[in-house]
């Protein structure tokens, strides 16, 4: 019997690798006028747009009937003053699409020497990511650069692609070009690819390599356990994390890192838990920020919930709905962590009332 989603898995790896060609080349030579500020004040670069164009145009060839929920849209590139950015994106996306074929690449996906798209085709590909999401059917979710702020700081970011079927994440891949293979050797080899398929486990391999290694989270160990959390205090409350650490008596400081690279690290045994606690009311987590990561957690032996202990729901649309934070850790540690989180949430609510 053949395994489920074999083609989708291979496609996801190929698409993420090709998008990483773009992001890595932009990372090394990003110029000031290649970054925009979006309506929600967050940054977006030519790297984000080009990577989404690459993945989305490959998806259109490989799975023309599937819907796409992508973070970016091409409105700013279609504007009259968007020509400079648009030309750069066309150049970058075509460079990646036409790069040599590698292991597992299929030319019918619109890749390999000679594969080029027009500006209109690439802008349309970006805008094909406008699907509103939902509970039934097949959809892909793209975060072309997760951790754009980390990318701009010269630190961690991830290219993320996941297949969701009937609200369940079935396949997810992260490409992390700047992530050391071993966190304890920051100057050692960099570039990791994380892969998960539901029911088939999680794996890591070199971004440009072969030979995937299966990933299993190690059991809870009080002496080394610590949190993986966002670098950006506006994305995840650092003070809440530090109160939870105090309750648990943790000795190690948190590992701060941008992007879903945190989930890849958790799956391979770095830190011990992913923690993301809301910093205020109103922000709704986006499905593309957690789809691949959540599957990496469950396929490596962990549990992922919000701070009420509810599973993340990928069937509500482009967001995860009401935001009550995200907690992921090894399955035997989850209950202990959840009760510490809930204790701190209660304290914070009481303090807010008494203010
Ligand atoms: N107020 C907020 N609270 C939580 N997450 C936020 C946020 N504002 C932006 N984000 C999300 O945080 C993501 C980065 O995650 P992290 O902080 O773990 O690196 C961003 O992804 P992008 O960089 O793809 O836009 C963005 O979607
Ligand atoms: Mg963004
Ligand atoms: Mg993101
Ligand atoms: Mg992004």
CSV table of C-alpha atoms and ligand atoms in Angstrom, one decimal:
chain,number,residue,atom,x,y,z
A,1,UNK,CA,0.0,0.0,0.0
A,2,UNK,CA,1.4,3.4,-0.9
A,3,UNK,CA,1.6,6.1,1.8
A,4,UNK,CA,-0.9,9.0,1.7
A,5,UNK,CA,0.1,12.4,0.4
A,6,UNK,CA,3.4,11.2,-1.1
A,7,UNK,CA,3.2,13.6,-4.1
A,8,UNK,CA,2.0,16.5,-1.9
A,9,UNK,CA,4.9,15.9,0.5
A,10,UNK,CA,7.5,15.9,-2.4
A,11,UNK,CA,5.8,19.0,-3.9
A,12,UNK,CA,5.9,20.8,-0.6
A,13,UNK,CA,9.6,20.1,-0.1
A,14,UNK,CA,10.4,21.3,-3.7
A,15,UNK,CA,8.3,24.4,-3.5
A,16,UNK,CA,9.7,25.5,-0.1
A,17,UNK,CA,13.3,24.8,-1.3
A,18,UNK,CA,12.7,26.9,-4.4
A,19,UNK,CA,11.2,29.8,-2.4
A,20,UNK,CA,14.2,29.6,-0.1
A,21,UNK,CA,16.5,30.3,-3.1
A,22,UNK,CA,14.7,33.7,-3.4
A,23,UNK,CA,14.7,34.5,0.3
A,24,UNK,CA,18.4,33.6,0.7
A,25,UNK,CA,19.4,35.7,-2.2
A,26,UNK,CA,17.3,38.7,-1.0
A,27,UNK,CA,18.6,38.2,2.6
A,28,UNK,CA,22.1,38.8,1.4
A,29,UNK,CA,21.4,42.0,-0.5
A,30,UNK,CA,18.1,43.7,0.6
A,31,UNK,CA,18.1,47.3,-0.2
A,32,UNK,CA,16.0,50.0,1.6
A,33,UNK,CA,13.4,50.6,-1.0
A,34,UNK,CA,12.6,46.9,-1.3
A,35,UNK,CA,10.5,46.9,1.9
A,36,UNK,CA,7.0,48.2,2.4
A,37,UNK,CA,4.9,48.7,5.5
A,38,UNK,CA,1.5,47.0,5.3
A,39,UNK,CA,-1.9,48.4,6.5
A,40,UNK,CA,-1.4,46.6,9.9
A,41,UNK,CA,2.0,48.4,10.2
A,42,UNK,CA,3.9,45.1,9.7
A,43,UNK,CA,6.8,45.0,7.1
A,44,UNK,CA,6.8,43.1,3.8
A,45,UNK,CA,9.8,42.8,1.5
A,46,UNK,CA,10.4,41.8,-2.1
A,47,UNK,CA,11.4,38.4,-0.6
A,48,UNK,CA,8.0,37.8,0.9
A,49,UNK,CA,6.2,38.7,-2.4
A,50,UNK,CA,8.6,36.7,-4.6
A,51,UNK,CA,8.5,33.6,-2.4
A,52,UNK,CA,4.7,33.6,-2.4
A,53,UNK,CA,4.7,34.1,-6.2
A,54,UNK,CA,7.1,31.1,-6.6
A,55,UNK,CA,5.1,28.7,-4.4
A,56,UNK,CA,1.7,29.8,-5.6
A,57,UNK,CA,2.6,29.5,-9.3
A,58,UNK,CA,4.0,26.0,-8.7
A,59,UNK,CA,0.8,25.1,-6.8
A,60,UNK,CA,-1.3,26.3,-9.8
A,61,UNK,CA,0.5,23.8,-12.0
A,62,UNK,CA,0.6,20.9,-9.6
A,63,UNK,CA,-2.8,21.2,-8.0
A,64,UNK,CA,-4.9,23.6,-10.1
A,65,UNK,CA,-8.2,22.8,-8.2
A,66,UNK,CA,-6.9,23.5,-4.7
A,67,UNK,CA,-7.5,26.8,-2.8
A,68,UNK,CA,-4.7,28.9,-1.4
A,69,UNK,CA,-4.6,31.0,1.8
A,70,UNK,CA,-1.5,33.1,1.4
A,71,UNK,CA,-0.3,35.9,3.7
A,72,UNK,CA,0.5,38.4,1.0
A,73,UNK,CA,-1.5,40.1,-1.8
A,74,UNK,CA,-0.3,42.0,-4.8
A,75,UNK,CA,-2.4,45.2,-4.4
A,76,UNK,CA,0.7,47.4,-3.7
A,77,UNK,CA,2.5,45.9,-6.6
A,78,UNK,CA,-0.3,46.6,-9.0
A,79,UNK,CA,-0.3,50.3,-8.0
A,80,UNK,CA,1.2,52.8,-10.4
A,81,UNK,CA,4.2,53.5,-8.1
A,82,UNK,CA,4.8,49.8,-7.6
A,83,UNK,CA,6.7,49.3,-10.9
A,84,UNK,CA,10.2,49.2,-9.3
A,85,UNK,CA,9.2,46.6,-6.8
A,86,UNK,CA,7.2,44.7,-9.3
A,87,UNK,CA,10.1,44.4,-11.7
A,88,UNK,CA,12.4,43.2,-9.0
A,89,UNK,CA,9.9,40.5,-7.9
A,90,UNK,CA,9.4,39.3,-11.5
A,91,UNK,CA,13.2,39.0,-11.8
A,92,UNK,CA,13.6,37.2,-8.4
A,93,UNK,CA,10.7,34.8,-8.9
A,94,UNK,CA,11.8,33.8,-12.4
A,95,UNK,CA,15.3,33.3,-11.2
A,96,UNK,CA,14.1,30.7,-8.7
A,97,UNK,CA,11.5,29.1,-11.0
A,98,UNK,CA,14.1,28.6,-13.7
A,99,UNK,CA,16.9,27.3,-11.5
A,100,UNK,CA,18.2,23.8,-12.2
A,101,UNK,CA,16.0,20.8,-11.3
A,102,UNK,CA,17.0,19.1,-8.0
A,103,UNK,CA,16.1,15.7,-6.5
A,104,UNK,CA,12.4,15.2,-6.5
A,105,UNK,CA,11.6,18.2,-8.7
A,106,UNK,CA,9.0,17.7,-11.5
A,107,UNK,CA,9.2,20.0,-14.5
A,108,UNK,CA,5.4,19.9,-14.9
A,109,UNK,CA,5.3,22.1,-11.8
A,110,UNK,CA,6.5,24.9,-14.0
A,111,UNK,CA,10.1,24.8,-12.8
A,112,UNK,CA,13.6,24.2,-14.3
A,113,UNK,CA,15.7,25.9,-17.0
A,114,UNK,CA,13.5,28.0,-19.3
A,115,UNK,CA,10.5,28.2,-16.9
A,116,UNK,CA,9.5,31.9,-16.8
A,117,UNK,CA,6.3,33.7,-16.0
A,118,UNK,CA,5.1,37.2,-17.0
A,119,UNK,CA,4.6,39.9,-14.5
A,120,UNK,CA,0.8,39.5,-14.8
A,121,UNK,CA,1.0,35.8,-14.2
A,122,UNK,CA,3.2,36.3,-11.1
A,123,UNK,CA,0.9,39.0,-9.6
A,124,UNK,CA,-2.1,36.7,-10.3
A,125,UNK,CA,-0.3,33.9,-8.6
A,126,UNK,CA,0.3,36.0,-5.5
A,127,UNK,CA,-3.4,37.0,-5.5
A,128,UNK,CA,-4.5,33.4,-5.8
A,129,UNK,CA,-3.7,33.2,-2.1
A,130,UNK,CA,-6.8,35.2,-1.3
A,131,UNK,CA,-9.0,32.2,-0.3
A,132,UNK,CA,-11.0,32.9,2.8
A,133,UNK,CA,-10.4,29.4,4.3
A,134,UNK,CA,-13.0,27.2,5.9
A,135,UNK,CA,-13.9,23.8,7.2
A,136,UNK,CA,-14.1,21.6,4.2
A,137,UNK,CA,-12.0,20.7,1.2
A,138,UNK,CA,-8.4,21.0,0.3
A,139,UNK,CA,-6.5,24.2,0.8
A,140,UNK,CA,-2.8,25.2,1.0
A,141,UNK,CA,-1.5,27.9,3.4
A,142,UNK,CA,1.6,29.9,2.6
A,143,UNK,CA,3.7,32.1,4.8
A,144,UNK,CA,6.3,33.1,2.3
A,145,UNK,CA,8.5,34.6,5.0
A,146,UNK,CA,7.5,34.0,8.5
A,147,UNK,CA,9.4,36.2,10.9
A,148,UNK,CA,9.8,39.1,8.4
A,149,UNK,CA,11.1,41.2,11.3
A,150,UNK,CA,13.8,38.6,12.0
A,151,UNK,CA,14.6,38.5,8.3
A,152,UNK,CA,15.2,42.2,8.4
A,153,UNK,CA,17.3,42.0,11.5
A,154,UNK,CA,19.5,39.3,9.9
A,155,UNK,CA,18.2,36.6,12.2
A,156,UNK,CA,15.8,33.7,11.9
A,157,UNK,CA,12.9,33.3,9.5
A,158,UNK,CA,11.0,30.4,7.9
A,159,UNK,CA,9.4,29.7,4.6
A,160,UNK,CA,6.2,27.8,5.4
A,161,UNK,CA,3.8,25.7,3.3
A,162,UNK,CA,1.1,23.4,4.6
A,163,UNK,CA,-1.8,21.4,3.1
A,164,UNK,CA,-5.0,21.4,5.1
A,165,UNK,CA,-7.8,19.0,4.3
A,166,UNK,CA,-11.2,19.3,6.0
A,167,UNK,CA,-9.6,21.6,8.6
A,168,UNK,CA,-6.8,19.1,9.4
A,169,UNK,CA,-3.2,19.8,8.6
A,170,UNK,CA,-2.0,16.8,6.6
A,171,UNK,CA,1.4,18.0,5.2
A,172,UNK,CA,3.7,20.8,6.4
A,173,UNK,CA,7.2,21.9,5.5
A,174,UNK,CA,9.4,24.7,6.9
A,175,UNK,CA,12.5,25.9,5.3
A,176,UNK,CA,14.8,27.7,7.7
A,177,UNK,CA,17.9,28.9,5.7
A,178,UNK,CA,19.6,30.6,8.7
A,179,UNK,CA,18.9,28.0,11.4
A,180,UNK,CA,22.0,26.1,12.7
A,181,UNK,CA,21.6,22.3,12.4
A,182,UNK,CA,22.8,22.3,16.1
A,183,UNK,CA,21.7,25.3,18.2
A,184,UNK,CA,24.7,24.7,20.5
A,185,UNK,CA,27.0,25.4,17.5
A,186,UNK,CA,25.7,28.7,16.2
A,187,UNK,CA,28.7,29.0,13.8
A,188,UNK,CA,28.3,25.5,12.5
A,189,UNK,CA,26.3,24.3,9.4
A,190,UNK,CA,23.1,26.3,8.7
A,191,UNK,CA,20.0,25.6,6.7
A,192,UNK,CA,17.3,23.2,7.9
A,193,UNK,CA,14.2,21.7,6.3
A,194,UNK,CA,11.5,20.4,8.6
A,195,UNK,CA,8.8,18.0,7.2
A,196,UNK,CA,5.7,16.5,8.7
A,197,UNK,CA,3.0,14.3,7.3
A,198,UNK,CA,0.0,13.4,9.5
A,199,UNK,CA,0.4,9.8,10.8
A,200,UNK,CA,3.9,9.5,9.2
A,201,UNK,CA,6.1,11.4,11.6
A,202,UNK,CA,8.3,14.5,11.6
A,203,UNK,CA,11.7,14.8,10.0
A,204,UNK,CA,14.6,17.2,9.6
A,205,UNK,CA,17.1,17.4,6.8
A,206,UNK,CA,19.6,19.9,5.5
A,207,UNK,CA,17.9,22.5,3.4
A,208,UNK,CA,19.9,21.4,0.4
A,209,UNK,CA,20.5,17.8,1.4
A,210,UNK,CA,18.9,14.4,1.5
A,211,UNK,CA,18.7,11.7,4.2
A,212,UNK,CA,15.9,13.0,6.5
A,213,UNK,CA,16.3,12.2,10.2
A,214,UNK,CA,13.1,11.3,12.2
A,215,UNK,CA,12.3,13.7,15.0
A,216,UNK,CA,11.0,12.8,18.5
A,217,UNK,CA,10.7,15.2,21.4
A,218,UNK,CA,12.7,14.1,24.4
A,219,UNK,CA,10.8,13.5,27.7
A,220,UNK,CA,10.4,16.5,30.1
A,221,UNK,CA,13.7,17.2,31.8
A,222,UNK,CA,13.5,19.9,34.6
A,223,UNK,CA,17.2,20.8,34.4
A,224,UNK,CA,17.1,21.8,30.7
A,225,UNK,CA,13.5,22.6,30.1
A,226,UNK,CA,12.9,26.2,28.8
A,227,UNK,CA,10.6,28.1,26.5
A,228,UNK,CA,10.9,29.0,22.9
A,229,UNK,CA,9.3,32.4,22.4
A,230,UNK,CA,9.1,35.2,20.0
A,231,UNK,CA,11.8,37.8,19.8
A,232,UNK,CA,9.1,40.5,19.4
A,233,UNK,CA,7.5,41.4,22.7
A,234,UNK,CA,4.6,42.8,20.8
A,235,UNK,CA,3.9,39.3,19.4
A,236,UNK,CA,4.1,37.3,22.6
A,237,UNK,CA,4.1,38.6,26.2
A,238,UNK,CA,7.6,38.1,27.6
A,239,UNK,CA,6.4,39.1,31.0
A,240,UNK,CA,3.8,36.3,31.0
A,241,UNK,CA,6.4,33.8,30.0
A,242,UNK,CA,8.7,34.9,32.8
A,243,UNK,CA,5.9,34.5,35.4
A,244,UNK,CA,5.2,31.0,34.1
A,245,UNK,CA,8.9,30.1,34.2
A,246,UNK,CA,9.0,31.3,37.9
A,247,UNK,CA,6.0,29.1,38.8
A,248,UNK,CA,7.6,26.1,37.2
A,249,UNK,CA,11.0,26.9,38.8
A,250,UNK,CA,12.8,26.9,35.5
A,251,UNK,CA,16.5,27.6,35.6
A,252,UNK,CA,17.2,28.4,32.0
A,253,UNK,CA,16.3,31.7,30.3
A,254,UNK,CA,13.9,31.4,27.3
A,255,UNK,CA,15.2,30.9,23.8
A,256,UNK,CA,14.0,33.9,21.8
A,257,UNK,CA,13.7,33.2,18.1
A,258,UNK,CA,11.7,34.6,15.2
A,259,UNK,CA,9.3,32.5,13.1
A,260,UNK,CA,8.1,29.0,13.1
A,261,UNK,CA,11.7,27.9,13.3
A,262,UNK,CA,10.8,27.6,17.0
A,263,UNK,CA,8.4,24.8,16.2
A,264,UNK,CA,11.1,23.0,14.2
A,265,UNK,CA,13.5,23.4,17.2
A,266,UNK,CA,10.9,22.1,19.6
A,267,UNK,CA,10.3,19.0,17.5
A,268,UNK,CA,14.0,18.2,17.4
A,269,UNK,CA,14.4,18.6,21.2
A,270,UNK,CA,15.6,22.2,21.7
A,271,UNK,CA,14.1,24.1,24.7
A,272,UNK,CA,11.1,22.1,25.8
A,273,UNK,CA,8.0,24.2,25.0
A,274,UNK,CA,6.7,26.7,22.5
A,275,UNK,CA,4.8,29.5,24.3
A,276,UNK,CA,2.9,32.4,22.7
A,277,UNK,CA,0.8,34.5,25.0
A,278,UNK,CA,-1.3,37.4,23.7
A,279,UNK,CA,0.0,40.9,24.5
A,280,UNK,CA,-3.4,42.6,24.3
A,281,UNK,CA,-6.9,42.1,23.1
A,282,UNK,CA,-7.9,41.8,19.5
A,283,UNK,CA,-5.0,40.1,17.6
A,284,UNK,CA,-6.1,37.0,15.9
A,285,UNK,CA,-3.4,34.4,15.1
A,286,UNK,CA,-3.2,33.5,11.4
A,287,UNK,CA,-3.4,29.9,10.2
A,288,UNK,CA,-0.2,30.3,8.1
A,289,UNK,CA,1.7,31.1,11.3
A,290,UNK,CA,0.9,27.8,12.9
A,291,UNK,CA,-0.2,25.2,10.4
A,292,UNK,CA,3.1,23.5,9.7
A,293,UNK,CA,4.4,24.1,13.2
A,294,UNK,CA,1.4,22.4,14.8
A,295,UNK,CA,1.9,19.2,12.7
A,296,UNK,CA,5.6,19.2,13.5
A,297,UNK,CA,4.6,19.2,17.2
A,298,UNK,CA,2.0,16.4,17.1
A,299,UNK,CA,4.1,14.2,14.7
A,300,UNK,CA,7.2,14.5,17.0
A,301,UNK,CA,5.2,13.4,20.1
A,302,UNK,CA,3.9,16.7,21.4
A,303,UNK,CA,0.6,18.3,22.2
A,304,UNK,CA,-0.5,21.8,21.0
A,305,UNK,CA,-3.4,23.8,22.4
A,306,UNK,CA,-4.4,27.3,23.3
A,307,UNK,CA,-4.2,28.4,26.9
A,308,UNK,CA,-7.6,27.0,27.7
A,309,UNK,CA,-6.4,23.6,26.6
A,310,UNK,CA,-8.4,23.7,23.3
A,311,UNK,CA,-6.9,22.4,20.1
A,312,UNK,CA,-6.0,25.0,17.4
A,313,UNK,CA,-8.9,25.1,14.8
A,314,UNK,CA,-7.7,25.5,11.2
A,315,UNK,CA,-11.3,25.5,9.9
A,316,UNK,CA,-12.4,28.9,11.0
A,317,UNK,CA,-11.1,30.9,8.0
A,318,UNK,CA,-7.8,32.8,7.6
A,319,UNK,CA,-7.4,33.1,11.4
A,320,UNK,CA,-7.5,30.8,14.4
A,321,UNK,CA,-10.4,32.8,15.8
A,322,UNK,CA,-10.4,34.2,19.3
A,323,UNK,CA,-6.8,34.3,20.4
A,324,UNK,CA,-6.0,32.6,23.7
A,325,UNK,CA,-2.3,32.0,23.1
A,326,UNK,CA,-0.5,28.9,21.9
A,327,UNK,CA,1.2,26.2,24.1
A,328,UNK,CA,3.1,23.3,22.7
A,329,UNK,CA,5.2,20.8,24.5
A,330,UNK,CA,6.0,17.1,24.9
A,331,UNK,CA,2.8,15.2,25.7
A,332,UNK,CA,3.6,14.3,29.3
A,333,UNK,CA,4.6,17.9,30.2
A,334,UNK,CA,1.6,19.5,28.6
A,335,UNK,CA,-0.8,19.2,31.5
A,336,UNK,CA,1.7,20.6,34.0
A,337,UNK,CA,2.5,23.5,31.7
A,338,UNK,CA,-1.1,24.2,31.0
A,339,UNK,CA,-2.0,24.5,34.7
A,340,UNK,CA,1.0,27.0,35.3
A,341,UNK,CA,-0.2,29.0,32.3
A,342,UNK,CA,-3.8,29.1,33.6
A,343,UNK,CA,-2.6,30.2,37.0
A,344,UNK,CA,-0.7,33.1,35.5
A,345,UNK,CA,-3.6,34.1,33.3
A,346,UNK,CA,-5.8,34.2,36.4
A,347,UNK,CA,-3.3,36.3,38.3
A,348,UNK,CA,-3.1,38.7,35.3
A,349,UNK,CA,-6.9,39.0,35.0
A,350,UNK,CA,-7.2,39.7,38.8
A,351,UNK,CA,-4.5,42.4,38.5
A,352,UNK,CA,-6.2,44.0,35.6
A,353,UNK,CA,-9.5,44.2,37.5
A,354,UNK,CA,-7.9,45.7,40.6
A,355,UNK,CA,-6.1,48.4,38.6
B,1,LIG,N1,0.3,41.3,17.8
B,1,LIG,C1,0.6,40.2,17.4
B,1,LIG,N2,0.5,39.1,18.2
B,1,LIG,C2,0.9,37.9,17.8
B,1,LIG,N3,1.4,37.6,16.6
B,1,LIG,C3,1.6,38.7,15.7
B,1,LIG,C4,1.2,40.0,16.1
B,1,LIG,N4,1.5,40.8,15.1
B,1,LIG,C5,2.1,40.0,14.1
B,1,LIG,N5,2.1,38.7,14.5
B,1,LIG,C6,2.6,37.6,13.7
B,1,LIG,O1,3.8,37.1,14.3
B,1,LIG,C7,4.5,36.5,13.2
B,1,LIG,C8,5.9,36.2,13.6
B,1,LIG,O2,6.0,35.3,14.6
B,1,LIG,P1,7.2,35.4,15.7
B,1,LIG,O3,6.9,36.6,16.5
B,1,LIG,O4,7.0,34.1,16.4
B,1,LIG,O5,8.4,35.5,14.9
B,1,LIG,C9,4.3,37.4,12.1
B,1,LIG,O6,4.4,36.6,10.9
B,1,LIG,P2,5.1,37.3,9.6
B,1,LIG,O7,6.5,37.7,10.0
B,1,LIG,O8,5.0,36.2,8.6
B,1,LIG,O9,4.3,38.5,9.3
B,1,LIG,C10,2.8,37.9,12.3
B,1,LIG,O10,1.9,37.1,11.5
B,2,LIG,MG1,3.8,39.5,7.7
B,3,LIG,MG1,4.1,34.7,9.7
B,4,LIG,MG1,5.1,36.2,6.6
